Short mmCIF file of C-alpha atoms in Angstrom, two decimals:
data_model
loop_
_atom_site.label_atom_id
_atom_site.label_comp_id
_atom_site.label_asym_id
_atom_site.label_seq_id
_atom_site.Cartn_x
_atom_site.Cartn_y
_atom_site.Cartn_z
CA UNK A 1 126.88 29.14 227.35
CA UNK A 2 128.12 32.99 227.17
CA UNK A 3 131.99 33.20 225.49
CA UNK A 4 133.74 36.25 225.30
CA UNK A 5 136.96 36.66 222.78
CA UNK A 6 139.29 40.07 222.68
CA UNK A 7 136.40 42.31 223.68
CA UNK A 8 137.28 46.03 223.80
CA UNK A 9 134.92 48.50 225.40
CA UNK A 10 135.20 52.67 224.36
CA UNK A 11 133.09 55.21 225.71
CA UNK A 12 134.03 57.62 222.80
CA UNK A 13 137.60 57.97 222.26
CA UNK A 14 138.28 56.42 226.08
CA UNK A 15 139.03 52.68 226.23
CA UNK A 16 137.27 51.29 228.96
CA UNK A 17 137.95 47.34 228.45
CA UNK A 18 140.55 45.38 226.33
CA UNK A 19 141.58 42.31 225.71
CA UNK A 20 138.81 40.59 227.48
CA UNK A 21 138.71 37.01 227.43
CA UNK A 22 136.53 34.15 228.98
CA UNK A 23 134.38 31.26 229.32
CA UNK A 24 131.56 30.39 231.07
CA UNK A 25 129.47 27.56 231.66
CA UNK A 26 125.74 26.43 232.83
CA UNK A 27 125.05 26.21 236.76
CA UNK A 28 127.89 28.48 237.58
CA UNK A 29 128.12 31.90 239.42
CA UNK A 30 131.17 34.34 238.16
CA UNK A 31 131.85 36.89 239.97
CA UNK A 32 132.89 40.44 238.62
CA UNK A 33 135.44 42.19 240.68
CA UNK A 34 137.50 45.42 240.77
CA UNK A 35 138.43 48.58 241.78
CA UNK A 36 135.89 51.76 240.92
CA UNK A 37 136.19 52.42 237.13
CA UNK A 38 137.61 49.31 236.38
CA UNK A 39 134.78 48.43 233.70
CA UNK A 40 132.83 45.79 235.54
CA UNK A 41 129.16 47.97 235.24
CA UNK A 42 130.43 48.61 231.32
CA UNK A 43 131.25 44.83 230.84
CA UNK A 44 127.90 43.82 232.04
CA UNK A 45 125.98 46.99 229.58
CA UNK A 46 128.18 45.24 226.76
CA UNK A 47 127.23 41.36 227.33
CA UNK A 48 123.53 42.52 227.61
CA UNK A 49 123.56 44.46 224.44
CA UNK A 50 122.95 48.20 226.41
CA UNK A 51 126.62 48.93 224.71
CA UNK A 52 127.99 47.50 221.58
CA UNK A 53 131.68 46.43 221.75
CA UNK A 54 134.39 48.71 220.54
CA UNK A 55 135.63 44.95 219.04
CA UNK A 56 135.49 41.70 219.80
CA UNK A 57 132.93 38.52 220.05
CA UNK A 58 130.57 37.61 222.72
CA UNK A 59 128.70 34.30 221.80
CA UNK A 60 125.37 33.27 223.94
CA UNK A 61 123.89 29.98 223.64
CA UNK A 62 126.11 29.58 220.69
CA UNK A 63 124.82 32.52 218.45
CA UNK A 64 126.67 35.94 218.05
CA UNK A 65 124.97 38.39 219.98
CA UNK A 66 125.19 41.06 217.46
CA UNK A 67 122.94 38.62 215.87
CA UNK A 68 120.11 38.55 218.17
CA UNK A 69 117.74 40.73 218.51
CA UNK A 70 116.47 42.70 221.93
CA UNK A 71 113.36 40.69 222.12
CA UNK A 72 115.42 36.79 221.34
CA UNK A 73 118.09 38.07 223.65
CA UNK A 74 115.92 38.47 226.41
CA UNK A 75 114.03 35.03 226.40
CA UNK A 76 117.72 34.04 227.24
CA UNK A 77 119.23 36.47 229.28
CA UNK A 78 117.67 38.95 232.36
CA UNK A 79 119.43 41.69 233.81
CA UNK A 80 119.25 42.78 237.53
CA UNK A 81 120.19 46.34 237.24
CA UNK A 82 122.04 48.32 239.68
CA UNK A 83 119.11 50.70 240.54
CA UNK A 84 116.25 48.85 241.01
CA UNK A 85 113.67 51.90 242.39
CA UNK A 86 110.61 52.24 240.07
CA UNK A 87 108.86 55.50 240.03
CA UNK A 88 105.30 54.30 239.02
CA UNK A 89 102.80 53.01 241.16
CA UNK A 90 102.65 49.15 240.12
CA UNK A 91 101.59 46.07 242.29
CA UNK A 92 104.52 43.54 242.92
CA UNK A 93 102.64 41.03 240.78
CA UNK A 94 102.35 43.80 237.82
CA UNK A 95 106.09 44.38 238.47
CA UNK A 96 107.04 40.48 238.09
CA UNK A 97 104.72 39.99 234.91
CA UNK A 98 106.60 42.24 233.20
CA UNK A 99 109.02 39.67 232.98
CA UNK A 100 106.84 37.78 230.18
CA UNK A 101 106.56 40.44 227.63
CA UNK A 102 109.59 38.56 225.60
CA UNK A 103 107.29 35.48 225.44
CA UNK A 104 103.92 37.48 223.91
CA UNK A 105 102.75 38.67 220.82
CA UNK A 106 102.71 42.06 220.25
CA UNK A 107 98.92 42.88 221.23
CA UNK A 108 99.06 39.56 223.34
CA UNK A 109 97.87 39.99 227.55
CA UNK A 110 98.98 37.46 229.86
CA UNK A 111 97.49 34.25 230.15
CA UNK A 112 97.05 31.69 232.57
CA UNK A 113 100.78 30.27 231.70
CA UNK A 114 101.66 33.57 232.57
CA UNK A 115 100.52 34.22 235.91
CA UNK A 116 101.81 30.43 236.91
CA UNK A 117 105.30 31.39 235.57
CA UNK A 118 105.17 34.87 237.39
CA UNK A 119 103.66 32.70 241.20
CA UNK A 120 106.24 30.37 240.47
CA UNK A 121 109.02 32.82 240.44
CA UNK A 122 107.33 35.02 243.68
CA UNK A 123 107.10 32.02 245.36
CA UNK A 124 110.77 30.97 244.91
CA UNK A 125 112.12 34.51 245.93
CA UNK A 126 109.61 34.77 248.71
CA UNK A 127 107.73 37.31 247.37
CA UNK A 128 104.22 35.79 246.45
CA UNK A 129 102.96 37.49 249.95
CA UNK A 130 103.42 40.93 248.34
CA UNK A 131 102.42 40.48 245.02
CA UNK A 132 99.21 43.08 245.81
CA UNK A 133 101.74 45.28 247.63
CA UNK A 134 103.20 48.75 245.58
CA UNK A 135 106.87 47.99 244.99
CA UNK A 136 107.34 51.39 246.11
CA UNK A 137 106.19 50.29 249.61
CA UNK A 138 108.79 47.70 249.94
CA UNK A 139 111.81 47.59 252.15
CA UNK A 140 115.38 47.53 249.86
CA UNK A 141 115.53 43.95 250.65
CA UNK A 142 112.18 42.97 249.15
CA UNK A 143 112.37 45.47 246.19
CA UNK A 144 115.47 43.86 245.52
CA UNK A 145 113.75 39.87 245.54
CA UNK A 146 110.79 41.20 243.28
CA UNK A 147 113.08 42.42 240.71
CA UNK A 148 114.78 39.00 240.72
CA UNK A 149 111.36 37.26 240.46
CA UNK A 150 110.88 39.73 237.30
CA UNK A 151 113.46 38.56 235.69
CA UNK A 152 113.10 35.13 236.05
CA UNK A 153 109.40 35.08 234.72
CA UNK A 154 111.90 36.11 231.82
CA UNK A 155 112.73 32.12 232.15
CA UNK A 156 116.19 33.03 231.09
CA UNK A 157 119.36 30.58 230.72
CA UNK A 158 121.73 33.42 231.45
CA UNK A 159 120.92 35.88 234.74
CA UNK A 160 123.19 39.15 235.00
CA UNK A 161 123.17 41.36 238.26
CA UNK A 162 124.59 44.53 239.19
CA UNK A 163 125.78 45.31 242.51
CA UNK A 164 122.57 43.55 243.63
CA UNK A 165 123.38 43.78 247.51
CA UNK A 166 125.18 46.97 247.32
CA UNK A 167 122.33 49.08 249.46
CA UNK A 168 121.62 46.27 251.54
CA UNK A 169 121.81 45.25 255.26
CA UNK A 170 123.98 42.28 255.84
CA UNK A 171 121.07 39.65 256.58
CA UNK A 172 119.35 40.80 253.44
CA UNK A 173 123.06 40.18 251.46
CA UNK A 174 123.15 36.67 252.88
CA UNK A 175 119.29 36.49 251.52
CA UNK A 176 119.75 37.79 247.94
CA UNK A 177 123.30 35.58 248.20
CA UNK A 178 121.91 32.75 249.36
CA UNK A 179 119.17 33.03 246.46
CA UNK A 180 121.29 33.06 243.45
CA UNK A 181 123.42 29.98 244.57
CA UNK A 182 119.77 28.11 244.88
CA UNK A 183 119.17 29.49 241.08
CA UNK A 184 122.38 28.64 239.66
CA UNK A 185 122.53 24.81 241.70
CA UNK A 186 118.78 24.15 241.67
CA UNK A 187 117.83 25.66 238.16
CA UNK A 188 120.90 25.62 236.09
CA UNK A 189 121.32 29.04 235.47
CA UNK A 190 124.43 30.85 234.43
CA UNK A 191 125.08 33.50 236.88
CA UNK A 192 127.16 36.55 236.36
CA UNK A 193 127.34 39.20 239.47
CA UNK A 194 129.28 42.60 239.92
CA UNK A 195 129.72 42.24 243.46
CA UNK A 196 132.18 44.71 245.48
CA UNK A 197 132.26 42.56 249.04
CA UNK A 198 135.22 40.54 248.18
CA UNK A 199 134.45 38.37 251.27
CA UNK A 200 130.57 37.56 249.47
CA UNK A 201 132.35 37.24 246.25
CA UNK A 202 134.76 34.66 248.25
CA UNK A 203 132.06 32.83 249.49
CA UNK A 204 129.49 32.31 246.93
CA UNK A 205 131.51 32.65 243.41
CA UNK A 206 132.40 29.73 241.53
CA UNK A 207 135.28 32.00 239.63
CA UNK A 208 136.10 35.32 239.88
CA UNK A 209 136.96 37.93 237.25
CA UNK A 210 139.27 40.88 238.38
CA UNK A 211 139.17 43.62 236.62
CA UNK A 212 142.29 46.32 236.71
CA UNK A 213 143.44 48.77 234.72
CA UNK A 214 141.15 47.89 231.58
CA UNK A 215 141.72 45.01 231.37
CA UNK A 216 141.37 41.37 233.28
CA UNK A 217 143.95 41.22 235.79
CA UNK A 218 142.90 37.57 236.96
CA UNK A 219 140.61 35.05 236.25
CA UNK A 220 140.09 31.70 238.09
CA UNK A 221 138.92 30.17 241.58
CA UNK A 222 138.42 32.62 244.94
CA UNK A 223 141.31 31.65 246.28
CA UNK A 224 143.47 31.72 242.86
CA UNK A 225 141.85 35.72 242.56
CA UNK A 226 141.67 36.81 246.01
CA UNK A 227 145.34 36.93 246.84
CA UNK A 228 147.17 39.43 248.76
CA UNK A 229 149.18 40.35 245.85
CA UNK A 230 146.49 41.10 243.59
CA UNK A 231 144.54 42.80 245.81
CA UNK A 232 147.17 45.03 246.75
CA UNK A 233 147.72 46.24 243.41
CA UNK A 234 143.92 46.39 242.35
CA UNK A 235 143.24 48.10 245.32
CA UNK A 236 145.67 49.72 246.78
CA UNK A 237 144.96 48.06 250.37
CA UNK A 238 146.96 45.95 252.30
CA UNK A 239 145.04 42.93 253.18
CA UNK A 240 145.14 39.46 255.30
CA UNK A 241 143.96 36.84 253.22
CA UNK A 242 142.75 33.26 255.23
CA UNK A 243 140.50 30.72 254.97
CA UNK A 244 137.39 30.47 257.60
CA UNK A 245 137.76 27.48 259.79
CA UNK A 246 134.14 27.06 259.85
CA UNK A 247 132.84 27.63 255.95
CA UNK A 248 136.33 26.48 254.32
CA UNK A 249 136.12 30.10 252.00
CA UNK A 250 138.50 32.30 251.32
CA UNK A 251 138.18 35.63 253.73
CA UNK A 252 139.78 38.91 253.60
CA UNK A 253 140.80 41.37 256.38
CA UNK A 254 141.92 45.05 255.95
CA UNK A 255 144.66 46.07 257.14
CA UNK A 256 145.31 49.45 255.67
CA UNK A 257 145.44 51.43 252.18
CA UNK A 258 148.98 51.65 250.31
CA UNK A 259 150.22 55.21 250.53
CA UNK A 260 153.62 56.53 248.77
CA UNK A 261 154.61 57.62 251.64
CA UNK A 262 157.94 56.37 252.83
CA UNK A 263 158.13 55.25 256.87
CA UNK A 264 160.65 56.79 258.65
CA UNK A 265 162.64 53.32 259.87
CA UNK A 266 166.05 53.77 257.72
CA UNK A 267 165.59 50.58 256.64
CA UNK A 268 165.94 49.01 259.91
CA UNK A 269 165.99 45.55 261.30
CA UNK A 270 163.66 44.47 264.39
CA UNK A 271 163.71 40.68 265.53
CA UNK A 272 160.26 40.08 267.39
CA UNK A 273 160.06 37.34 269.72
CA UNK A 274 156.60 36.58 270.01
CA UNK A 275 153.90 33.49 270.13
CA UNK A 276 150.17 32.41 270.62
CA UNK A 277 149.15 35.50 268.90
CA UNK A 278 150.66 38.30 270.91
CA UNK A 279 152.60 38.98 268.24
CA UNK A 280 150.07 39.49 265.26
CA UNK A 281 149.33 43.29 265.99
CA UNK A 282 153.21 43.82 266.47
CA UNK A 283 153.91 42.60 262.99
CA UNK A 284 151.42 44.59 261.22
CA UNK A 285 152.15 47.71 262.75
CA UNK A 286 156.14 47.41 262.75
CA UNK A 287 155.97 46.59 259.01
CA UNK A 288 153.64 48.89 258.12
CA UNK A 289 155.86 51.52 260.07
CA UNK A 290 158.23 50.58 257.27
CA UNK A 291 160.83 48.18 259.33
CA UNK A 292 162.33 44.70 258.26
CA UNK A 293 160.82 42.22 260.46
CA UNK A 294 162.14 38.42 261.44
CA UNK A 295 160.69 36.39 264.36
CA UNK A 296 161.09 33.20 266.17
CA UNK A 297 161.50 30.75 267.41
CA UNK A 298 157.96 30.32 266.41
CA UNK A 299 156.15 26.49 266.76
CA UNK A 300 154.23 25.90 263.00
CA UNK A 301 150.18 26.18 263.37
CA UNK A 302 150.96 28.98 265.70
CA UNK A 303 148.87 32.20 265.50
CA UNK A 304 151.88 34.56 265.23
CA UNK A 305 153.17 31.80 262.81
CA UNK A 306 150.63 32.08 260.51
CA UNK A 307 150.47 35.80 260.57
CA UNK A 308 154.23 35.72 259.66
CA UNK A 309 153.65 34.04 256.53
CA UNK A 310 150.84 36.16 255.47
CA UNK A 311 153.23 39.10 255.97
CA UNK A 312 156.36 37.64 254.63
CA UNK A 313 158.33 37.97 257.61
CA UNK A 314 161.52 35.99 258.04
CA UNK A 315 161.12 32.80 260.46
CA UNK A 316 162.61 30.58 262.42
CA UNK A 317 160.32 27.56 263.24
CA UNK A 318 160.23 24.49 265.28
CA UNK A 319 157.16 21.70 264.48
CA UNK A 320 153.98 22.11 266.31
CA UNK A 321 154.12 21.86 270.07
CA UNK A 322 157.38 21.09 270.20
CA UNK A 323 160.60 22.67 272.45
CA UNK A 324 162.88 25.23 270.94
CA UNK A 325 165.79 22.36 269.32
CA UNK A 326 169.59 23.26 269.84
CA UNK A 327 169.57 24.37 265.81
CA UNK A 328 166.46 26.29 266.26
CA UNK A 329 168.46 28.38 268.97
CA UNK A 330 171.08 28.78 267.33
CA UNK A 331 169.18 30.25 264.74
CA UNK A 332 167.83 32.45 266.44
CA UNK A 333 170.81 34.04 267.88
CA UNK A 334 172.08 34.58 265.21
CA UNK A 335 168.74 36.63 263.90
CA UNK A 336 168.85 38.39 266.82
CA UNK A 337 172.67 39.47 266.42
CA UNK A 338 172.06 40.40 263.32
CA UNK A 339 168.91 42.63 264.22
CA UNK A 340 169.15 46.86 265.15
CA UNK A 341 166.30 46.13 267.95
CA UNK A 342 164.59 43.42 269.69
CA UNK A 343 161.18 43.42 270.78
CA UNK A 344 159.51 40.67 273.31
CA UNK A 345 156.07 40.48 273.06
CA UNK A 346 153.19 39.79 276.06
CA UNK A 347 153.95 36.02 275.42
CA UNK A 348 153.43 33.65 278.23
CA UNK A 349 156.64 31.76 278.93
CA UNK A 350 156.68 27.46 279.56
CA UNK A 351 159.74 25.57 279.54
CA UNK A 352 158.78 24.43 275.71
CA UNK A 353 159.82 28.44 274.69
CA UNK A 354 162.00 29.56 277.62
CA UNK A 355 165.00 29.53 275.21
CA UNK A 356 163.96 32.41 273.44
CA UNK A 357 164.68 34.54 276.95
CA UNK A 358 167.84 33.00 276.83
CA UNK A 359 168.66 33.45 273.11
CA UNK A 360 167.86 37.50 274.10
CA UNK A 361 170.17 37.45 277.25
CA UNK A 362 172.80 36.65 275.09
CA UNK A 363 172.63 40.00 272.68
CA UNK A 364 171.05 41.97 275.79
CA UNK A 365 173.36 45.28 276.22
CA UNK A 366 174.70 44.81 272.40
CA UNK A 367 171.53 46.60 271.34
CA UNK A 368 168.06 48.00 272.58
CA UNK A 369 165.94 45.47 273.43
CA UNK A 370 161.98 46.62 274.22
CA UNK A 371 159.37 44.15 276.28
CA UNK A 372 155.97 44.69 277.35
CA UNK A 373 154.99 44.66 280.36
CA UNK A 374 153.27 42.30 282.69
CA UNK A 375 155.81 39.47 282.33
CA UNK A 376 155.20 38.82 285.89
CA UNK A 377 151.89 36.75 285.50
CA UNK A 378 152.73 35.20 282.65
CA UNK A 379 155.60 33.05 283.70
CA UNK A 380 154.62 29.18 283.69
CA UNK A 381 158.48 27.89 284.91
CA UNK A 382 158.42 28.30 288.72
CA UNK A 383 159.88 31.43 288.49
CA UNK A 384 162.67 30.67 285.81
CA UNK A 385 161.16 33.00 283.08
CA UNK A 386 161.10 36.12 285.90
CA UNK A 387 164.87 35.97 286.22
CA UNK A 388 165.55 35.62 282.66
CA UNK A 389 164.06 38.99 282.01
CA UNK A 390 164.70 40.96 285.35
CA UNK A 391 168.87 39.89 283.84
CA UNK A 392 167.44 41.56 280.34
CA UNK A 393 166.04 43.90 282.10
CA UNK A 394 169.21 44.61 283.68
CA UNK A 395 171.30 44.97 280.70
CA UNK A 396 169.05 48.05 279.85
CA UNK A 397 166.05 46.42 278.35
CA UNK A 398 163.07 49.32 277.98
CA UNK A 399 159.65 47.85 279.48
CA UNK A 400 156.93 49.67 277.60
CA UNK A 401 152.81 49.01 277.95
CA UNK A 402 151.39 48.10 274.51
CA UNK A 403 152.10 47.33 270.90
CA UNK A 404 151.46 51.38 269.96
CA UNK A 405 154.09 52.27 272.79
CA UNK A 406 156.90 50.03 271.11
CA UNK A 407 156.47 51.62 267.71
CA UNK A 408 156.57 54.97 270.16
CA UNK A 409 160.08 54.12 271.57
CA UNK A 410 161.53 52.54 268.07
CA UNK A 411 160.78 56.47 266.76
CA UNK A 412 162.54 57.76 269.72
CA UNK A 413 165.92 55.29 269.71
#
């Protein structure tokens, strides 16, 4: 329906695209992505004819575009533009009939066919109830709907928006969302949005196109885009990448923007015994303070378990539910005697993990070894946990408060 082959994009002598490639095809939404100035705003001015291509072909509903004129192009494609405020004092419905002027003659009013088109279009944004209304009344939400219904009185194959939830409250994003996956299932309509909420872009994008560094950095399914790889290097943020349990979509997380700034850890070595979450915060902040991290023994489907893999720390693992195995143990000694530090996080102990105290009794003296505190009411063995870690505690093991006072007292050893 729209193909693009080796497009380049100047602004002058400044090459803003290059080497864009891609396909597209009806009753799809593709999703634009990328970092400011990446080119998404100038890709969408070049496939709707507002910039002409430094090189390159784009072909719409198999004709050249350089081949169609304004008026053609627009019985076929609408554009949502970024800034949809209008200065003049026009009536919603005078708004959304503007949308027809493609399909009249030049001294041609609006007919009948007309108005139907331009009620049929109000009525599927939810707009016909303020078609006597002045758009400059509306709320950003509504001006935002009308301009949709404008442009499909344009009854276009191809819709392009830009940034079209970018000012917008988050019920009114899940509105405007919502609308264009009903368009693009419902009506067949190839759908192509510069969106920057990579979690909206997750959830209602067919494919995604990342933009980076002129050019397209990936192309493919949310899940094959949104990766923490290639968000950290279009974005320069660190981010946790899941799916939701409840919608099945890809969803991001922050953690924190990528500075050059080198932590001051020497490169060391912290084994974190952890589990049932207590150990998520831990990781992030002792690998973002620069140190190598390993953990275990950790069960798989585990919360810390899962967090370990999305930060690539070293594991030792035992299957789900399951006691800590003689190999498992041994493992684990030997991660912890090869570790500078040990950390024990606010993790409740049950016979099915009490090994881990006993893996860290073992090393206990040989090196620093920080817990948090509060072990006291979370020991589930009758009291066998307790001594485990007063004996740690014994060997010189450093009881601190919280997650922020362990990175504290790694600075200070």
């Amino acid at each position: 329906m729209l193909d693009v082959t080796d497009l380049s994009c100047k602004y002058g002598n400044a090459r803003i695209l290059e080497n864009i490639f891609f396909t597209t095809r009806k009753g799809e939404c593709i999703g634009i992505i990328g970092p400011n100035g990446s080119g998404k705003s100038t890709l969408l001015k070049t496939l709707s004819k507002v910039m002409k291509p430094a090189s390159g072909s784009i072909v719409v509903c198999g004709k050249e575009l350089k081949d169609i004129s304004m008026n053609e192009l627009a019985r076929s494609m609408a554009v949502v533009p970024q800034d949809t405020n209008v200065d003049f004092n026009f009536s919603c419905l005078d708004i959304v009939l503007m949308g027809r002027h493609p399909h009249l003659g030049r001294f041609a009013v609006e007919g009948k066919k007309d108005y139907d088109i331009a009620r049929q279009s109000m009525e599927l944004t939810n707009t016909w109830h303020l078609k006597d209304r002045n758009i400059s009344e509306l709320s950003g939400g509504e001006r935002q709907r009308v301009i949709i219904a404008r442009a499909l009185t344009q009854e276009p194959s191809v819709l392009l928006l830009d940034e079209p939830v970018s000012h917008l409250d988050i019920n009114h994003q899940i509105e405007i969302m919502e609308l264009i996956q009903h368009l693009k299932n419902d009506r067949g309509l190839l759908v192509i949005v510069v969106i920057h909420d990579l979690n909206l872009a997750a959830r209602y994008c067919d494919r995604l196109i990342l933009l980076n560094e002129n050019t397209i950095q990936a192309a493919g399914t949310p899940s094959e885009v949104l990766t923490r790889e290639h968000i950290r290097r279009a974005f320069r943020a660190d981010v946790l990448v899941r799916r939701h349990p409840m919608t099945g979509t890809i969803y991001i997380t922050l953690l924190n923007s990528i500075t050059t700034t080198e932590p001051e850890s020497d490169g060391k070595t912290i084994h974190l015994v952890c589990g049932a979450g207590t150990g998520t915060q831990l990781m992030y902040q002792l690998k973002t303070a620069g140190y190598n991290l390993t953990a275990g023994v950790l069960n798989v489907l585990d919360t810390d378990h899962e967090t370990a893999l999305h930060l690539n720390v070293n594991t030792i693992v035992d299957a789900p539910f399951s006691p800590i195995t003689p190999e498992s143990y041994a493992a684990n000694v030997d991660a912890l005697k090869a570790a500078d530090y040990v950390v024990l996080s606010d993790v409740p102990f049950g016979w099915g993990n009490i090994k881990n105290l006993e893996a860290v009794l073992e090393v206990s003296g040989a090196k620093p070894v920080i817990l948090i505190a509060g072990w006291q009411n979370r020991d589930f063995t009758g009291g066998k946990a307790g001594e485990l870690i007063q004996a740690i505690l014994n060997k010189g093991a450093v009881e601190v408060t919280s997650a922020d006072e362990v990175v504290r007292k790694l600075a200070e050893i």
